[in-house]
GROMACS .gro file of C-alpha atoms in nm:
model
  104
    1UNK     CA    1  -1.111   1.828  -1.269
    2UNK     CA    2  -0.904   1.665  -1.529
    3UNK     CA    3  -0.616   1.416  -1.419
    4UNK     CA    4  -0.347   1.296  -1.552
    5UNK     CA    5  -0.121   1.050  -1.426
    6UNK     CA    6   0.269   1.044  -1.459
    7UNK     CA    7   0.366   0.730  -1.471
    8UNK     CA    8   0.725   0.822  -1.583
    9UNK     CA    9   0.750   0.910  -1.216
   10UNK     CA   10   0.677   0.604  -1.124
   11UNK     CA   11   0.306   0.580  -1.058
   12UNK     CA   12   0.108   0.279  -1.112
   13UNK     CA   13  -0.200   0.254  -1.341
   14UNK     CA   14  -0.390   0.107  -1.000
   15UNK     CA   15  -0.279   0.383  -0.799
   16UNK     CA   16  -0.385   0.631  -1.046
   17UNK     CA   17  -0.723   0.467  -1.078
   18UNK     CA   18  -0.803   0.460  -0.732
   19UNK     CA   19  -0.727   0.854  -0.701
   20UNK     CA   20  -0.926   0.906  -0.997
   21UNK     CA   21  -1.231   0.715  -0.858
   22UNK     CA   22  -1.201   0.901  -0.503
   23UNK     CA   23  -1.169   1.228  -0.691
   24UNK     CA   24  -1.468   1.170  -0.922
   25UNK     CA   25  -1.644   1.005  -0.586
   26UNK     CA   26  -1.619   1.392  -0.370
   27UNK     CA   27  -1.881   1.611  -0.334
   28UNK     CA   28  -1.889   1.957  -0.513
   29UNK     CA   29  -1.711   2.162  -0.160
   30UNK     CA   30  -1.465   1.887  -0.180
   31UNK     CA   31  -1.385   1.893  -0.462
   32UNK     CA   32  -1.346   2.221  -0.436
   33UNK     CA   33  -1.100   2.183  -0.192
   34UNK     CA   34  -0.912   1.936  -0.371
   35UNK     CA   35  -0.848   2.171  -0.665
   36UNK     CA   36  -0.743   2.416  -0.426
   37UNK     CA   37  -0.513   2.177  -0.242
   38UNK     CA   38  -0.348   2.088  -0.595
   39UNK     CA   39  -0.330   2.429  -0.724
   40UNK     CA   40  -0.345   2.706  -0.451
   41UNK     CA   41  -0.658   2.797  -0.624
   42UNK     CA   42  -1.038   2.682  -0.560
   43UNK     CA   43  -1.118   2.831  -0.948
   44UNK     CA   44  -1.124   2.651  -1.274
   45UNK     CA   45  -0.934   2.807  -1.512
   46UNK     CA   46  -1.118   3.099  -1.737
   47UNK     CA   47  -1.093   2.893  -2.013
   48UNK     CA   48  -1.191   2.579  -1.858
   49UNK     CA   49  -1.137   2.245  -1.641
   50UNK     CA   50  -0.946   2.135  -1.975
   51UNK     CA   51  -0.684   2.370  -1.893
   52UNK     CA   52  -0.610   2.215  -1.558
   53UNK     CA   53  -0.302   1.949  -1.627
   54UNK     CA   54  -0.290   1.792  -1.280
   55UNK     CA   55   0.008   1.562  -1.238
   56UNK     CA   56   0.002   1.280  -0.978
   57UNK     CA   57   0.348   1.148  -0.858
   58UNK     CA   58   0.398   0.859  -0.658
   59UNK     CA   59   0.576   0.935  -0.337
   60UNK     CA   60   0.675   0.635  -0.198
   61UNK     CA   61   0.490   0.315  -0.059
   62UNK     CA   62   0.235   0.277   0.147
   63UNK     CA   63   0.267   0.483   0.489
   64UNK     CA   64   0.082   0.663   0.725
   65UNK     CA   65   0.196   0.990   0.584
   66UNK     CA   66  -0.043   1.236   0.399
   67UNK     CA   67  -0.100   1.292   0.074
   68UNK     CA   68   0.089   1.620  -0.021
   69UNK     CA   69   0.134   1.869  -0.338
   70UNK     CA   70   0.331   2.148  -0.537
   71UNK     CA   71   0.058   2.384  -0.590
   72UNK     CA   72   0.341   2.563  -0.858
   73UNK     CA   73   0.344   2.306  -1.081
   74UNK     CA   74  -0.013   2.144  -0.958
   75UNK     CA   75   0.141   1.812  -0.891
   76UNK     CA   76  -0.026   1.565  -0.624
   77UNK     CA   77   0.249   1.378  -0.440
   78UNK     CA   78   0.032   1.064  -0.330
   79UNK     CA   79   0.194   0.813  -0.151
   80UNK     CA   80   0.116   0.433  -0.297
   81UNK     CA   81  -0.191   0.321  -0.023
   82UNK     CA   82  -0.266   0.006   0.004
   83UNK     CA   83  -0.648   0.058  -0.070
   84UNK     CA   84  -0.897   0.272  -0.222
   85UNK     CA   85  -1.041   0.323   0.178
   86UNK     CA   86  -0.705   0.450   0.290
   87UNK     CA   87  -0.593   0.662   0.025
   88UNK     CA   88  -1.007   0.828   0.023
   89UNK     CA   89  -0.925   0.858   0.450
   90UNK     CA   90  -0.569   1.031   0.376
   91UNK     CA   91  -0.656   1.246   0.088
   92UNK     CA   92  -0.993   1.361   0.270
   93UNK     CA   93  -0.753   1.457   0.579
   94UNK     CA   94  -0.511   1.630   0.410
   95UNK     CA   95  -0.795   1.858   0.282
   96UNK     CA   96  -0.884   1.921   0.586
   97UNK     CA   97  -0.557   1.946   0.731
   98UNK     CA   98  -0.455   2.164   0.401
   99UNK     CA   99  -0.693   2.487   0.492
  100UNK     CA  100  -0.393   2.685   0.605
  101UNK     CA  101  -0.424   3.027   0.770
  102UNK     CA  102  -0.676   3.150   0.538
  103UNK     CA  103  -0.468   3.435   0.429
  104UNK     CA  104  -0.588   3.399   0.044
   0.00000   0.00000   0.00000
């Protein structure tokens, strides 16, 4: 999954670093689930993970909230966490939290 950070948005070169590392970190399934949660779809693109532009946007400081995203426009709205433990913690929930009524 490629990533690319928006910093005009106001992300941090940490911040994005730390998501990349916990991305790169998951396991196939979750990172499955993590393209899904970005995009609405669990599929790589026909012509490739190249094709995938993920944007990540900070939104706002460090909080208990969870990680959310515009699958639209496949933009991760991750808030600024404190740590590489807590962000891993909230993005892992919010995948698991992000299954929705399996309608698709």
């Amino acid at each position: 999954v490629a990533l690319r950070c928006a910093l005009e948005l106001g992300m941090d070169g940490a911040s994005e670093g730390m998501c990349r590392t916990v991305v790169h970190a998951l396991p196939p399934d979750r990172k499955k689930a993590f393209l899904h949660f970005v995009t609405g779809s669990d599929r790589v693109p026909i012509k490739g993970a190249g094709q995938l532009d993920i944007v990540i946007q900070r939104n706002g400081g460090d909080s208990d909230r969870l990680p959310t995203a515009m699958t639209c426009f496949s933009r991760l709205l991750l808030p600024e966490y404190a740590s590489r433990e807590r962000l891993e913690e909230r993005l892992l929930r919010a995948l698991e939290y992000g299954r929705g009524f399996g309608l698709v």
